[in-house]
């Protein structure tokens, strides 16, 4: 079993992890692991539909796979200035400041994951900040060490297409669906009213109706249900190659 938490010794190892910022995440891709350009379309669809960003690194921290959500998440915190399209580290434009510190932290935690440890880190700052979990992943008997599974947070509590499909099944009106969409993304009733240019009273009436139609015990219960909705495949995933 992998350790569930870090010790002071682990933190010390992270702080003193060796290696330069440009020595890893290179363009070499192991032939026996899924690759962005060679992975079957069903696998790409699956890894994109989960909603979370997924990045897989081999024991040498070489990129094996990166879904769209992970790429968007990393770019949102400034990694695009030092990462090429296939997440190759670009040594010609070294990172600086906060981005450089984030990359160093990321690589340090990735090295710990190779040894069988887990870590949750925050990248970016202020309103533009993402959480990334780095965990060991078994890549098969070909490898003596673990690879690294990097998972970034979902962009939204629930994908819009899933939310609207759920609303239609429950018989919600177009107005109620719009209100539910805003509520599911963390907006308070007053904010919903301002965005939809309706009164707060109307918003609360919609909320009461939504709770009744979905047979939820409360707004909190409703939002928990929405957060657990499964993803619905996008049209691009359904296209035959």
Coordinates of C-alpha atoms in Angstrom, one line a residue:
X1 CA 0.0 0.0 0.0
X2 CA 1.2 3.5 -0.7
X3 CA 1.5 5.9 2.3
X4 CA -1.6 7.9 2.8
X5 CA 0.1 11.0 4.2
X6 CA 3.5 12.7 4.2
X7 CA 5.9 12.7 7.1
X8 CA 8.5 15.4 8.0
X9 CA 11.1 13.2 6.3
X10 CA 9.0 13.3 3.1
X11 CA 8.7 17.0 3.2
X12 CA 12.5 17.3 3.7
X13 CA 13.1 15.1 0.7
X14 CA 10.8 17.3 -1.4
X15 CA 12.5 20.5 -0.3
X16 CA 15.9 19.1 -1.3
X17 CA 15.0 17.1 -4.4
X18 CA 17.7 17.3 -7.0
X19 CA 17.4 18.0 -10.7
X20 CA 17.1 21.0 -12.9
X21 CA 13.8 22.4 -14.3
X22 CA 14.8 21.5 -17.8
X23 CA 16.0 17.9 -17.3
X24 CA 12.6 16.3 -17.3
X25 CA 9.3 16.4 -19.2
X26 CA 11.1 15.9 -22.5
X27 CA 9.7 14.8 -25.8
X28 CA 10.7 11.2 -25.6
X29 CA 7.7 8.9 -25.3
X30 CA 8.0 5.3 -24.3
X31 CA 6.6 3.1 -27.1
X32 CA 4.8 0.7 -24.7
X33 CA 2.6 3.4 -23.0
X34 CA -0.4 5.4 -24.3
X35 CA 0.7 8.4 -26.3
X36 CA -1.2 11.5 -27.3
X37 CA -0.6 11.0 -31.0
X38 CA -1.0 7.2 -31.0
X39 CA -3.6 6.5 -28.3
X40 CA -6.8 5.0 -29.6
X41 CA -9.7 7.5 -30.0
X42 CA -11.9 5.7 -27.5
X43 CA -9.1 6.2 -24.8
X44 CA -8.7 9.8 -25.7
X45 CA -12.5 10.2 -25.4
X46 CA -12.6 8.4 -22.1
X47 CA -9.8 10.5 -20.5
X48 CA -11.3 13.7 -21.8
X49 CA -14.8 13.0 -20.7
X50 CA -13.9 12.4 -17.0
X51 CA -13.7 16.2 -16.6
X52 CA -10.5 16.1 -14.6
X53 CA -7.2 16.9 -16.1
X54 CA -5.1 13.7 -16.5
X55 CA -1.3 13.7 -17.2
X56 CA 0.7 10.5 -17.1
X57 CA 4.5 10.5 -16.6
X58 CA 6.9 7.6 -16.7
X59 CA 9.5 7.1 -14.0
X60 CA 11.9 9.5 -15.7
X61 CA 9.1 12.1 -15.7
X62 CA 8.7 11.8 -19.4
X63 CA 5.2 12.6 -20.7
X64 CA 3.2 9.6 -21.8
X65 CA -0.3 11.1 -22.0
X66 CA -2.0 14.4 -21.4
X67 CA -5.7 15.0 -21.9
X68 CA -7.2 18.4 -22.9
X69 CA -8.3 19.4 -19.4
X70 CA -4.8 18.9 -18.0
X71 CA -3.3 21.0 -20.8
X72 CA -5.8 23.8 -20.2
X73 CA -5.3 23.7 -16.5
X74 CA -1.5 23.8 -16.7
X75 CA -1.6 26.6 -19.2
X76 CA -3.9 28.6 -17.0
X77 CA -1.2 29.0 -14.4
X78 CA 1.5 30.0 -16.8
X79 CA 3.0 26.7 -17.7
X80 CA 2.4 27.5 -21.4
X81 CA 5.4 29.9 -21.4
X82 CA 7.7 27.0 -20.8
X83 CA 5.8 24.0 -22.2
X84 CA 5.5 23.1 -25.8
X85 CA 2.4 21.6 -27.4
X86 CA 3.3 18.1 -26.1
X87 CA 4.4 19.4 -22.7
X88 CA 8.0 19.4 -23.6
X89 CA 10.1 21.7 -21.4
X90 CA 11.5 24.6 -23.4
X91 CA 15.0 25.4 -22.1
X92 CA 15.2 28.5 -24.4
X93 CA 12.6 30.3 -22.4
X94 CA 13.4 29.6 -18.7
X95 CA 10.6 30.2 -16.3
X96 CA 10.8 32.9 -13.7
X97 CA 9.2 34.1 -10.6
X98 CA 6.0 32.3 -9.4
X99 CA 5.9 30.0 -12.5
X100 CA 9.4 28.8 -12.0
X101 CA 8.7 28.1 -8.3
X102 CA 5.6 26.2 -9.4
X103 CA 7.5 24.1 -11.9
X104 CA 10.2 23.3 -9.3
X105 CA 7.5 22.2 -6.8
X106 CA 5.7 20.1 -9.4
X107 CA 8.9 18.2 -10.4
X108 CA 9.9 17.7 -6.8
X109 CA 6.5 16.2 -6.0
X110 CA 6.6 14.1 -9.1
X111 CA 9.9 12.6 -8.0
X112 CA 8.4 11.7 -4.7
X113 CA 5.4 10.0 -6.5
X114 CA 7.9 7.8 -8.4
X115 CA 9.0 6.4 -5.0
X116 CA 5.4 5.6 -4.0
X117 CA 4.2 8.8 -2.3
X118 CA 1.2 11.0 -2.9
X119 CA 1.0 14.8 -2.8
X120 CA -1.6 17.5 -3.4
X121 CA -0.2 20.9 -4.5
X122 CA -1.5 24.3 -5.5
X123 CA -0.3 26.0 -8.6
X124 CA -0.8 29.6 -9.6
X125 CA -2.0 32.3 -7.3
X126 CA -5.0 34.4 -6.4
X127 CA -8.1 33.8 -8.5
X128 CA -6.1 31.8 -11.0
X129 CA -5.1 28.8 -8.9
X130 CA -5.5 25.1 -9.5
X131 CA -5.1 22.0 -7.4
X132 CA -3.1 19.1 -8.7
X133 CA -2.8 15.6 -7.2
X134 CA 0.4 13.6 -7.9
X135 CA 0.1 9.9 -7.2
X136 CA 2.2 6.8 -8.1
X137 CA 0.8 4.6 -10.8
X138 CA 1.8 1.1 -11.8
X139 CA 2.9 1.1 -15.4
X140 CA 3.5 -2.6 -15.6
X141 CA 6.3 -5.1 -15.0
X142 CA 8.5 -3.4 -17.6
X143 CA 9.2 -0.6 -15.2
X144 CA 11.0 -1.0 -11.9
X145 CA 9.5 2.1 -10.4
X146 CA 6.1 3.8 -10.4
X147 CA 5.0 6.3 -13.0
X148 CA 3.2 9.5 -12.0
X149 CA -0.5 10.2 -12.4
X150 CA -1.2 13.9 -12.2
X151 CA -4.8 14.8 -11.8
X152 CA -6.0 18.4 -12.0
X153 CA -9.3 19.7 -10.6
X154 CA -12.4 19.8 -12.7
X155 CA -13.2 23.2 -14.4
X156 CA -16.8 23.0 -13.2
X157 CA -18.9 21.1 -10.6
X158 CA -20.9 19.5 -13.5
X159 CA -20.5 19.6 -17.2
X160 CA -23.2 21.8 -18.8
X161 CA -24.5 19.1 -21.2
X162 CA -25.0 16.6 -18.3
X163 CA -26.7 19.3 -16.2
X164 CA -29.1 20.3 -19.0
X165 CA -29.9 16.6 -19.8
X166 CA -30.7 16.0 -16.1
X167 CA -32.9 19.0 -16.1
X168 CA -34.8 17.9 -19.2
X169 CA -35.3 14.4 -17.6
X170 CA -36.7 16.1 -14.5
X171 CA -39.1 18.3 -16.5
X172 CA -37.4 21.6 -15.7
X173 CA -38.3 24.7 -17.8
X174 CA -35.7 26.7 -19.7
X175 CA -35.7 29.4 -17.0
X176 CA -35.2 26.8 -14.2
X177 CA -32.4 25.2 -16.1
X178 CA -30.6 28.5 -16.4
X179 CA -31.0 29.1 -12.6
X180 CA -29.8 25.6 -11.8
X181 CA -26.7 26.1 -14.1
X182 CA -25.7 29.2 -12.1
X183 CA -26.4 27.6 -8.8
X184 CA -24.3 24.5 -9.7
X185 CA -21.4 26.8 -10.5
X186 CA -21.4 28.4 -7.0
X187 CA -23.5 31.5 -7.6
X188 CA -25.7 32.8 -4.8
X189 CA -29.4 33.6 -5.6
X190 CA -28.6 37.4 -5.8
X191 CA -25.8 36.8 -8.2
X192 CA -28.1 34.5 -10.3
X193 CA -30.7 37.3 -10.4
X194 CA -28.1 39.8 -11.5
X195 CA -26.8 37.6 -14.3
X196 CA -30.2 36.6 -15.6
X197 CA -31.6 40.1 -15.0
X198 CA -34.6 38.8 -13.0
X199 CA -35.7 39.5 -9.4
X200 CA -34.3 37.5 -6.5
X201 CA -37.9 36.5 -5.7
X202 CA -38.2 34.9 -9.1
X203 CA -34.9 33.1 -8.6
X204 CA -36.2 31.7 -5.2
X205 CA -39.5 30.7 -6.9
X206 CA -37.5 28.8 -9.5
X207 CA -35.3 27.1 -6.8
X208 CA -38.4 26.0 -4.9
X209 CA -39.9 24.5 -8.1
X210 CA -36.6 22.8 -9.1
X211 CA -36.3 21.2 -5.6
X212 CA -39.9 20.0 -5.9
X213 CA -39.6 18.6 -9.4
X214 CA -36.3 16.7 -8.6
X215 CA -37.7 15.4 -5.3
X216 CA -34.7 16.8 -3.5
X217 CA -34.9 17.4 0.3
X218 CA -33.0 20.7 0.0
X219 CA -31.0 22.9 -2.3
X220 CA -27.8 21.3 -0.8
X221 CA -29.1 17.9 -1.6
X222 CA -30.0 18.9 -5.1
X223 CA -26.5 20.3 -5.8
X224 CA -24.9 17.2 -4.4
X225 CA -26.9 15.2 -6.9
X226 CA -25.8 17.5 -9.7
X227 CA -22.2 17.2 -8.7
X228 CA -22.3 13.4 -9.1
X229 CA -23.8 13.4 -12.6
X230 CA -21.9 11.3 -15.1
X231 CA -20.4 13.0 -18.1
X232 CA -22.1 12.8 -21.5
X233 CA -19.8 12.2 -24.5
X234 CA -19.3 15.2 -26.7
X235 CA -19.9 15.1 -30.5
X236 CA -16.2 15.2 -31.3
X237 CA -15.7 12.0 -29.4
X238 CA -18.5 10.2 -31.3
X239 CA -17.0 11.0 -34.7
X240 CA -15.6 8.0 -36.5
X241 CA -12.0 8.2 -37.8

